[in-house]
XYZ file of C-alpha atoms in Angstrom:
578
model
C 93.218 112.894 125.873
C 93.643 115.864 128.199
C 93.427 115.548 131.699
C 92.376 118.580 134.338
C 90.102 119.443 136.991
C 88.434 121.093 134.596
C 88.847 121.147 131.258
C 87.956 124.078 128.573
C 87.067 123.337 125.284
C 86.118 125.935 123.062
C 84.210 126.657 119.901
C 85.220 129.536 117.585
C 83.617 131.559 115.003
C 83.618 134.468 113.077
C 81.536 136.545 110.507
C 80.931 134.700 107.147
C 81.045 138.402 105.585
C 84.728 138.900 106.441
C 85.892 136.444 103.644
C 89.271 136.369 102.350
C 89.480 136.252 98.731
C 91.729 134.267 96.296
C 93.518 135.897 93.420
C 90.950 134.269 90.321
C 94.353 133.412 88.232
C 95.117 129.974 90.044
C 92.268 128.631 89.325
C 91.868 126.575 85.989
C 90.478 123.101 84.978
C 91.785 119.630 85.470
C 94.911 118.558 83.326
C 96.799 115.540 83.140
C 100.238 115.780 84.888
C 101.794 112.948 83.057
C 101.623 115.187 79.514
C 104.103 117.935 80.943
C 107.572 117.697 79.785
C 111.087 118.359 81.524
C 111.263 121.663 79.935
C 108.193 123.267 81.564
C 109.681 121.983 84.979
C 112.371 123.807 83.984
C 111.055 127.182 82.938
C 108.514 127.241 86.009
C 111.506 128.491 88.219
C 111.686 131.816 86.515
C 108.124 132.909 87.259
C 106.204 134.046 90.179
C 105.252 131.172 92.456
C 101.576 131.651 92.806
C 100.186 131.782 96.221
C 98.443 128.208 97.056
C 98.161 128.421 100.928
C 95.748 130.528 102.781
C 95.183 128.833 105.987
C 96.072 131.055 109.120
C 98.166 128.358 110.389
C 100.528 129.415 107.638
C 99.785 133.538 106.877
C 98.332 134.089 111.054
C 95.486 136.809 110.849
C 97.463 139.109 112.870
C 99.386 140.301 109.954
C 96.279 140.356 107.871
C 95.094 144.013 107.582
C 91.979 142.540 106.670
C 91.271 141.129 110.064
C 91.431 144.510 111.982
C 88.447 145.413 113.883
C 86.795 141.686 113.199
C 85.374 140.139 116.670
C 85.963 136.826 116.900
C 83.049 134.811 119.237
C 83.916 132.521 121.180
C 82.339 130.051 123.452
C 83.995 127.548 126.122
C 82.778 124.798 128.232
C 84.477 122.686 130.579
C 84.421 119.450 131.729
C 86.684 116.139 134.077
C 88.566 114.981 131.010
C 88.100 115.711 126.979
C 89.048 112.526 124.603
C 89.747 113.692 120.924
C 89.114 111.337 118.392
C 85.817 109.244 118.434
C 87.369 105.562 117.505
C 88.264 102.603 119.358
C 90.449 104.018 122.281
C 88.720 107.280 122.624
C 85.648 105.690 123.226
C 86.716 102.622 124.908
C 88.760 105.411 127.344
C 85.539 107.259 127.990
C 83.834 103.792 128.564
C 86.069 102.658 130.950
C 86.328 106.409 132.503
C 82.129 106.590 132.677
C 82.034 102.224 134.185
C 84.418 103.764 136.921
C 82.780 106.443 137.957
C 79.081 104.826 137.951
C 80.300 101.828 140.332
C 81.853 104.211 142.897
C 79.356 106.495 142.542
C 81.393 109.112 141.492
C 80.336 112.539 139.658
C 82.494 112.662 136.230
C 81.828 114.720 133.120
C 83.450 113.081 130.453
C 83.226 114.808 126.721
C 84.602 113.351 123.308
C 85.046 115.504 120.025
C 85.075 113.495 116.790
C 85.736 115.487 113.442
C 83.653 113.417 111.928
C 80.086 114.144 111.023
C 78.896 111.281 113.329
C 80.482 108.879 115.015
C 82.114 105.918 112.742
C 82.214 107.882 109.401
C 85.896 108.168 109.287
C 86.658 104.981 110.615
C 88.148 102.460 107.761
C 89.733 99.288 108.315
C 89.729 96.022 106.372
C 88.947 94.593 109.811
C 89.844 91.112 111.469
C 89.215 92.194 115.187
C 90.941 90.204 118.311
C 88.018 90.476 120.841
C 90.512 90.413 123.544
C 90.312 93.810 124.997
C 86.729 93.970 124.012
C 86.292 90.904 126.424
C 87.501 92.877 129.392
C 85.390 95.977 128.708
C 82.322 94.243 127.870
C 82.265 90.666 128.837
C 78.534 90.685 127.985
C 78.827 91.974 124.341
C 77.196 89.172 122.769
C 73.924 90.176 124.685
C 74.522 93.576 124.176
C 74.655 93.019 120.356
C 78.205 93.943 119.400
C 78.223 93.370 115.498
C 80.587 90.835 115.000
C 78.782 88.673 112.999
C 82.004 86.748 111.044
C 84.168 84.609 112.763
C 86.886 83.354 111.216
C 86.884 80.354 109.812
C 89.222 79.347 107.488
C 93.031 81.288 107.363
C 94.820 81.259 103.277
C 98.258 82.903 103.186
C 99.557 82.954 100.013
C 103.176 84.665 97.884
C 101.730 85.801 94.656
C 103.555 86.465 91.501
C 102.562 87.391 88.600
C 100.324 85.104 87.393
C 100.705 82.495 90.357
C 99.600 81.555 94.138
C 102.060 79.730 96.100
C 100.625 78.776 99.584
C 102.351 78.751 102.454
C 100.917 77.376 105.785
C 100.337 79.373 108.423
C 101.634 78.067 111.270
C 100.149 78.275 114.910
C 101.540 80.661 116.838
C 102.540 83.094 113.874
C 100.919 86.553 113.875
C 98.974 85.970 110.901
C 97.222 83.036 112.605
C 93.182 84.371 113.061
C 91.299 81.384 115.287
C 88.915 83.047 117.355
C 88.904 86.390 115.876
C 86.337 88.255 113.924
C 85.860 89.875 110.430
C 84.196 93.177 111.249
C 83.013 96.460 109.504
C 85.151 98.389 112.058
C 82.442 101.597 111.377
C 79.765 99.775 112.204
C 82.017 98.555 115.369
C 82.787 101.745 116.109
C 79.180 103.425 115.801
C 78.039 100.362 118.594
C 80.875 101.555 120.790
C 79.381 105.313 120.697
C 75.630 104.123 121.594
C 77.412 102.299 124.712
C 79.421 105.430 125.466
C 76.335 107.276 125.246
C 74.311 104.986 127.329
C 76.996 105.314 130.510
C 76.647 109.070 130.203
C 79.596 109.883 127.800
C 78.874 113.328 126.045
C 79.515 112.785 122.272
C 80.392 115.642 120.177
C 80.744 114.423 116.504
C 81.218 117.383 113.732
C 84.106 119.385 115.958
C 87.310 119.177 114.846
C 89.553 119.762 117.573
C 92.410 122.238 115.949
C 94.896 123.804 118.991
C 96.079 122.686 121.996
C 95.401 124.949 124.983
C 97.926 125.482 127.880
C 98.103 126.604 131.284
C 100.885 129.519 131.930
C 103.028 126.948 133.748
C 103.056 124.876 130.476
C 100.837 122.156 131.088
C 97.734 121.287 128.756
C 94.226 123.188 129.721
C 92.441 121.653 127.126
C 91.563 121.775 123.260
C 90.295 124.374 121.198
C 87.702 123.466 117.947
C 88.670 125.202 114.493
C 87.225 127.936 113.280
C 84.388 128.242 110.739
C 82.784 130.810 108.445
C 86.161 131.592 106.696
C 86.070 131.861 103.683
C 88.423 129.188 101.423
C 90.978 131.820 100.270
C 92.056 132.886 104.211
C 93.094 101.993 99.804
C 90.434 99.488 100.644
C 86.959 99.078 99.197
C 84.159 96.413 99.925
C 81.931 94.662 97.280
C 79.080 92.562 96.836
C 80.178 89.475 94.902
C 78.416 86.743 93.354
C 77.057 84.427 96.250
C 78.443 81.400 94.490
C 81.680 82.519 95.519
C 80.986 83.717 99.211
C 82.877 82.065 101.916
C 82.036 83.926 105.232
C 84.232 83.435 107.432
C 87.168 83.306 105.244
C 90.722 85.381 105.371
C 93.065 85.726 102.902
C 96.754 87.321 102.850
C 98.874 87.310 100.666
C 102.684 89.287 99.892
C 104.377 89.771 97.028
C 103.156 91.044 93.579
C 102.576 93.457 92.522
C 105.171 94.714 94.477
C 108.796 94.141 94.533
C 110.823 92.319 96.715
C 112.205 95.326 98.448
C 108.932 97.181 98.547
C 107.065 95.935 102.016
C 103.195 95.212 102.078
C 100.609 93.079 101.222
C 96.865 92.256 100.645
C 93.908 91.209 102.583
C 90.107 89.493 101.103
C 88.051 89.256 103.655
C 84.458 87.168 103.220
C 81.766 89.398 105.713
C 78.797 87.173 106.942
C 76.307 90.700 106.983
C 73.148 89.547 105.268
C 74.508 89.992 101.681
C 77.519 88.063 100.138
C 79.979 91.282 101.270
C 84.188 90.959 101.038
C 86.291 93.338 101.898
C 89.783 93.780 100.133
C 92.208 96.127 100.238
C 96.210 96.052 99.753
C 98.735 97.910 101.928
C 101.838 99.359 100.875
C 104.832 100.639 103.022
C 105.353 104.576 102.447
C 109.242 104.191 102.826
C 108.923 102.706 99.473
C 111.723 104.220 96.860
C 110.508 104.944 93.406
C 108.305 107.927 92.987
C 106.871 107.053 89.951
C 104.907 103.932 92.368
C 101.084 105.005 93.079
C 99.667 102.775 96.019
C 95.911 103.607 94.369
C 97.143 101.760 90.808
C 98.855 98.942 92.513
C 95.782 97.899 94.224
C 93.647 98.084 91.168
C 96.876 96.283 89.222
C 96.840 93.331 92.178
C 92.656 92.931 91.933
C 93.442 91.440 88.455
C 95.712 88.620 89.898
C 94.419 85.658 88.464
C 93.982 84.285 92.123
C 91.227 87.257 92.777
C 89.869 88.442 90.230
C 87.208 85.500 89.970
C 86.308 86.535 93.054
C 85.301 89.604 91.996
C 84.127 88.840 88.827
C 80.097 89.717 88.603
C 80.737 91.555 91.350
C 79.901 95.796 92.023
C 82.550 97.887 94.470
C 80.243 99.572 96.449
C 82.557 101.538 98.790
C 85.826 103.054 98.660
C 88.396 104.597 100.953
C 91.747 104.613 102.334
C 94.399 105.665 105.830
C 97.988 105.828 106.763
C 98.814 102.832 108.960
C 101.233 103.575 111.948
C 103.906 100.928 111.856
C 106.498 101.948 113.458
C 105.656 99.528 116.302
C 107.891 99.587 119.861
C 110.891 101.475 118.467
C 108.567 104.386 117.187
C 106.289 104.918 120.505
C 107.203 108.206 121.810
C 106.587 109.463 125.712
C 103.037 109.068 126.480
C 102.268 111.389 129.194
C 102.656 115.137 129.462
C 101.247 117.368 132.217
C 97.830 117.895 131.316
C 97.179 115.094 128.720
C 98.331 111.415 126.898
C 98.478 109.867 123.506
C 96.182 106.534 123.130
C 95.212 104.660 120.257
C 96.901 104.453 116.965
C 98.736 107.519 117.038
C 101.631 106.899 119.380
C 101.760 103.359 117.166
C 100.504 100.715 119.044
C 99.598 98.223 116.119
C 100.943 94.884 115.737
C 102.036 94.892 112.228
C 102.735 91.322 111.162
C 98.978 90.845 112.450
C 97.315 93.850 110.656
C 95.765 94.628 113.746
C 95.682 97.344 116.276
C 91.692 97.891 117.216
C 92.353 95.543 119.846
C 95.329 97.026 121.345
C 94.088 100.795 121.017
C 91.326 99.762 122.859
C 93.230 98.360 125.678
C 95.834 101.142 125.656
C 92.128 103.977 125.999
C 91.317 101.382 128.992
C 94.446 101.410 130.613
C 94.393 105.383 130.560
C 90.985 105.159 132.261
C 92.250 103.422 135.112
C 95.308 105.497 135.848
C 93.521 108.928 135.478
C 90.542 108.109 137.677
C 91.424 107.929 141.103
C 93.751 111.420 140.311
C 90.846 113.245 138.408
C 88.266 111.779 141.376
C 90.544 112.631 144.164
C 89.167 115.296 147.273
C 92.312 116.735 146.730
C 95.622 116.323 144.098
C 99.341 116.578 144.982
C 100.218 118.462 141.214
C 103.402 120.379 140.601
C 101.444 121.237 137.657
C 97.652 122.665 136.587
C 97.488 120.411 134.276
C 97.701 117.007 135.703
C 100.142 114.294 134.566
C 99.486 110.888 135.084
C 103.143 108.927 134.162
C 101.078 105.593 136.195
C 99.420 105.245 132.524
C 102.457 104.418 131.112
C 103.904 102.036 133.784
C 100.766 100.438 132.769
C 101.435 99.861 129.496
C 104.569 98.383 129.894
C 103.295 95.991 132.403
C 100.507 94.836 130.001
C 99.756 92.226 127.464
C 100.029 94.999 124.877
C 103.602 95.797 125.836
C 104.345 91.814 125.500
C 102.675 91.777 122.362
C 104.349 93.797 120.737
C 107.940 93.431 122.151
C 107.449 89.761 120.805
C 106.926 91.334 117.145
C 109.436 93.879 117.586
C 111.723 93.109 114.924
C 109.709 91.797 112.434
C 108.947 94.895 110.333
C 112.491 96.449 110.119
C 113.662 92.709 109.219
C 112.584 93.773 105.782
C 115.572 95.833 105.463
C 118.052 93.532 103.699
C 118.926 92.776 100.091
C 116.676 89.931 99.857
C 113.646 91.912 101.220
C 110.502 90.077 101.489
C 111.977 86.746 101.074
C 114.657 87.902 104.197
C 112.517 89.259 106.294
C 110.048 85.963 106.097
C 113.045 83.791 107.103
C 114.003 86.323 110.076
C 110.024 85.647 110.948
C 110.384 81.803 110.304
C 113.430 81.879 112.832
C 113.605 84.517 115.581
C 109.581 84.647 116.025
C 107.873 81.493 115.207
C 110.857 79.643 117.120
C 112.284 81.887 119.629
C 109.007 84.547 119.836
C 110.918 87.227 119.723
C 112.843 86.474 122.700
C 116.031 87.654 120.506
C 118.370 89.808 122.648
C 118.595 92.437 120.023
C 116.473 95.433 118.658
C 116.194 95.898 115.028
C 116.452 99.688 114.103
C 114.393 101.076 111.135
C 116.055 103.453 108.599
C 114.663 106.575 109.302
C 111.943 108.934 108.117
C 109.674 107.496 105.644
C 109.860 111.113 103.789
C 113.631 110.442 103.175
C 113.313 107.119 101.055
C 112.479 107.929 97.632
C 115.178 108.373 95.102
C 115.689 110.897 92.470
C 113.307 110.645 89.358
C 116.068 109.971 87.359
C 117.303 107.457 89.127
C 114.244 105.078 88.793
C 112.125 103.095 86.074
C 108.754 105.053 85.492
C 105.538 102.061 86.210
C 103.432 101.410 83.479
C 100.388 100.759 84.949
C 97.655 99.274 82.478
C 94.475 101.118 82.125
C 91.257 100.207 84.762
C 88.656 97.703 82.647
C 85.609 99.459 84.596
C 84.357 96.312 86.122
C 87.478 94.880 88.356
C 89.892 98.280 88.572
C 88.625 101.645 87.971
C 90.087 105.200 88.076
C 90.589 107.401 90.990
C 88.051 109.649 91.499
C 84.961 107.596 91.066
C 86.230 105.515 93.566
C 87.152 108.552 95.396
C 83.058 109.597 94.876
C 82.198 106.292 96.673
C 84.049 107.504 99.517
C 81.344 110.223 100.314
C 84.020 112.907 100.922
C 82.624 116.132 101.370
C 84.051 119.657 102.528
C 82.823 122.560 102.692
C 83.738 124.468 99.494
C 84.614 128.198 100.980
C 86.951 127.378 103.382
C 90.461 127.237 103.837
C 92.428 124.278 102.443
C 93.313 122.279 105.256
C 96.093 121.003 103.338
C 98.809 123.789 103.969
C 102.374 124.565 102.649
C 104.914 126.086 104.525
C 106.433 127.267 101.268
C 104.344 127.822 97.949
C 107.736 127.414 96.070
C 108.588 123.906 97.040
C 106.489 121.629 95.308
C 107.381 122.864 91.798
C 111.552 123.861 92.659
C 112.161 120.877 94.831
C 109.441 118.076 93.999
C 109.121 118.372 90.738
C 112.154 119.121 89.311
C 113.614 116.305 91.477
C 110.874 113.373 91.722
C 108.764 114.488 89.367
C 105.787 115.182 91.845
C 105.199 112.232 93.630
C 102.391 113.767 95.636
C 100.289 113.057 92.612
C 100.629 109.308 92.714
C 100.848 108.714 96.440
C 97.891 110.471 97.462
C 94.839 108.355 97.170
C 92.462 110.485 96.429
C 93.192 112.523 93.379
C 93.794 115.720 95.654
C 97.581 116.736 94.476
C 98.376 117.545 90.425
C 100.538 119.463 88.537
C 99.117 121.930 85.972
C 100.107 124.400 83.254
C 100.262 128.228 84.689
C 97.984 130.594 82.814
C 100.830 132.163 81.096
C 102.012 128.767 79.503
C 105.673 128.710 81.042
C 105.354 127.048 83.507
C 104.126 124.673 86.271
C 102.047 125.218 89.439
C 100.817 122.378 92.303
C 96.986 122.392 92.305
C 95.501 121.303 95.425
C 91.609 119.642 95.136
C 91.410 119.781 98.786
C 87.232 118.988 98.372
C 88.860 114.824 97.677
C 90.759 114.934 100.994
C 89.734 111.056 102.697
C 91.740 112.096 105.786
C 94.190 109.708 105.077
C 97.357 111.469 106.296
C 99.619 110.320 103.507
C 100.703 113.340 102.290
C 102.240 114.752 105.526
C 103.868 111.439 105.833
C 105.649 110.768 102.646
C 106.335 114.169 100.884
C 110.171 114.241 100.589
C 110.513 118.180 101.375
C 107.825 117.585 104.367
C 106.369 121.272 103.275
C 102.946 119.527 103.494
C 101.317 120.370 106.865
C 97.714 118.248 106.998
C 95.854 120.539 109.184
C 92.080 119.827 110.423
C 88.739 121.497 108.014
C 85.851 122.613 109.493
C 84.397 119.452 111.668
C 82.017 117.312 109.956
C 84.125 117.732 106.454
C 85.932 114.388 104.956
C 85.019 110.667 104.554
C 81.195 109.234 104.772
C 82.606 106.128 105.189
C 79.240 103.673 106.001
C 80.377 100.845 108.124
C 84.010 100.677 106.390
């Protein structure tokens, strides 16, 4: 969220004509990564690496020679405050921002830029909402016909091994304790949000990826700047319809355990949707500081769907949407300063998620709400004390810290990096059992997590490869035609938006040391090794067309060469009411 008197935002384009062309030689079809041996991993370091990144952010067009002499139109409009990012604290921000200005009768333009091709369509959550903050900014949501047609009514927590359920009770008072909240599609949530942001007089600007960060010469943030377009391209949870003998709306189920290890964190989530149709929604999430490169999150799931505890439920069944997103869960250690002159983080990105609950809609909301009310009377003001143009508003954060959000998750603090002991899962459930369901979190210590998620895996040789058994076609399936239920589109000529700072790095450094994980922990089938043209060697293929958005691949790539960068707006997920 930037925050000026006036705020620029800007689109930019340039001639479709001026394209910058690829060399023809790295491109070649499909092949399967897993049939390459040690010895072409070896050789590949005695050719030429072949150039894979094109995007400006990496090779900037004022080196290009090709560039000279092209005019670059532009065109900027300004506004009170800009939001980026069209989900549930953007738009509950601009809510709350648009509610305060119409009761005090106060002129405010308030504009929010989604990448997205309309609002909702990259939103994806296996969704049990606490209507908490949605309470405070809409006490009359019921009448206003909020869809949240599910609420909970029967909680199942469950350790799973192999071929076994073992229930454990769920407590009240522990996080994953749901009375009184709701199983949602969060899109559809989301899309209901932008009709009331719309109806208060919030300008929504869906299909602009915002790309740069604009500054003032004294440092602070003017505003945002959309990417680029007409260059050309060389310049994991899913919902179903079941049978309806086996619908329970209403019901949640958890579970930990298998198919992971003990020292692997995550777990699942079934969730039985009351929309009209016998709907669940099921998903399983897996920590990325995980150690064995040879573990693919995408096969896991489809490995833990055939647990004889769900797979009835699926059984008859058809998967009729498919996606997946990073989770931030680095919780209250992890949250980084929130205000800068000029701007503020909100939402899910500085981490505000409760992770023992699964849930952060609630508290992103709050968190956009909160920002509202501190940049208001500044932005409204006849006149602003500001050592800066850009103004900064630290009140948002004193905020925070004096909410229920803060509380919430101080209380939880210490329940994620708990999980970093020999026993695992079983020791960080006995931490839980202790420290939060007796003492909530009232400990007078800080648990510390161990560092970069990137940094975690473990030589290739140093770890068991998974066999993972083949999909049946009717309870697990393959990659990318779950990836085509996703409805991920780009557009073709453009770019990659997945850039690397160095070509050389995937095959020298992750290969030859982890065997190219980026293969098996991206989700979408966008990362795989294939044969050069000359036969002696290896080069990284990048299908950038599957991208879901998901941000794994800047997260967990162990030489962090990956930079995820922003396509053309309107590119990515379809996601319909995920």
């Amino acid at each position: 969220m930037w925050v000026t008197r006036t705020v620029p935002l800007s689109w930019f384009m340039c001639p479709a004509h001026r394209c910058i062309r690829a060399l023809k030689t790295i491109q070649t079809d499909h092949a399967a990564p897993q049939l390459y041996t040690t010895l072409h991993r070896r050789t590949c370091s005695s050719v030429t690496t072949p150039r894979i990144t094109t995007h400006y952010t990496i090779h900037p067009r004022e080196k290009d020679s090709r560039w000279e002499g092209v005019e670059m139109e532009r065109f900027a409009d300004e506004a009170d405050v800009v939001i980026v990012g069209g989900g549930p604290a953007g738009l509950s921000a601009a809510i709350r921002l648009k509610q305060l200005a119409n009761e005090q009768e106060k002129e405010l333009r308030v504009c929010l830029v989604e990448k997205a091709s309309q609002i909702g369509a990259h939103i994806l959550s296996g969704a049990c909402l606490e209507p908490t903050a949605l309470d405070e900014l809409f006490p009359d949501w019921k009448e206003r016909g909020a869809p949240l047609n599910t609420p909970v009514t029967e909680d199942v927590f469950s350790i799973l091994t192999e071929k076994y359920r073992i229930p454990v009770p769920i407590l009240p008072g522990l996080p994953m304790a749901n009375h009184g909240n709701y199983i949602v599609r969060l899109g559809n949530f989301v899309r209901w949000l932008g009709e009331q942001a719309e109806e208060l007089g919030v300008e929504l600007y869906p299909g602009y990826a915002a790309a740069e960060v604009l500054f003032h010469e004294d440092g602070s943030v003017k505003g945002i700047a959309t990417n680029d377009v007409g260059i050309a391209k060389d310049g994991s949870p899913k919902v179903w319809t079941i049978d309806e003998k086996k619908w329970r709306p209403g019901r949640v189920e958890h579970s930990v355990g298998w198919p992971l290890n003990r020292n692997t964190y995550g777990g699942s989530f079934l969730y039985h949707l009351n929309e009209g149709e016998p709907l669940v929604a099921l998903g399983l999430v897996v920590g990325l500081d995980y150690s064995n490169p040879y573990l693919s999150p995408f096969r896991e799931f489809q490995r833990w769907k055939h647990h004889p505890s769900v797979a009835p439920t699926l059984e008859g069944g058809t998967r009729i949407a498919y996606g997946a997103r990073a989770l931030n869960e680095g919780g209250l250690q992890s949250i980084p300063k929130l205000t800068f002159p000029g701007g503020m983080l909100i939402g899910c990105s500085p981490g505000f998620m409760n992770v023992p609950k699964i849930k952060g809609t609630h508290t992103a909301m709050k968190s956009g709400m909160l920002a509202a009310e501190a940049i208001f009377p500044k932005v409204t003001a006849e006149s602003v004390d500001s050592e800066t143009a850009g103004l900064h508003v630290p009140e948002y954060a004193d905020s925070l810290k004096n909410s229920w959000i803060w509380k919430e998750l101080y209380a939880v603090r210490n329940i994620r990096p708990s999980f970093h002991n020999y026993f695992g899962l079983y020791g960080g459930m006995v931490y839980t059992g202790i420290f939060y369901w007796i003492f909530r979190g009232k400990e007078p210590w800080t648990l510390k997590h161990c560092g970069l998620d990137a940094h975690q895996l473990k030589p290739a040789k140093d770890c068991t490869p998974i066999e993972y058994p083949k999909p049946d076609g009717k309870i697990s399936f393959d990659l990318l035609s779950s990836v085509a239920l996703s409805g991920t589109n780009h557009e073709g000529d453009q770019p990659a938006h997945l850039t690397l700072r160095d070509d050389s790095v995937p095959v020298g450094q992750n290969l030859a040391i982890f065997d190219g994980p980026e293969q098996r922990f991206c989700p979408a089938g966008v990362y795989e090794y294939v044969p050069l043209e000359t036969g002696d060697g290896m080069r990284l293929q990048i299908n950038a067309q599957n991208c879901v958005h998901c941000k794994t691949c800047d997260i967990k790539d162990p030489s962090q060469n990956i930079n995820w960068v922003v396509p053309e707006g309107g590119g990515g997920p379809a996601y319909n009411g995920m």
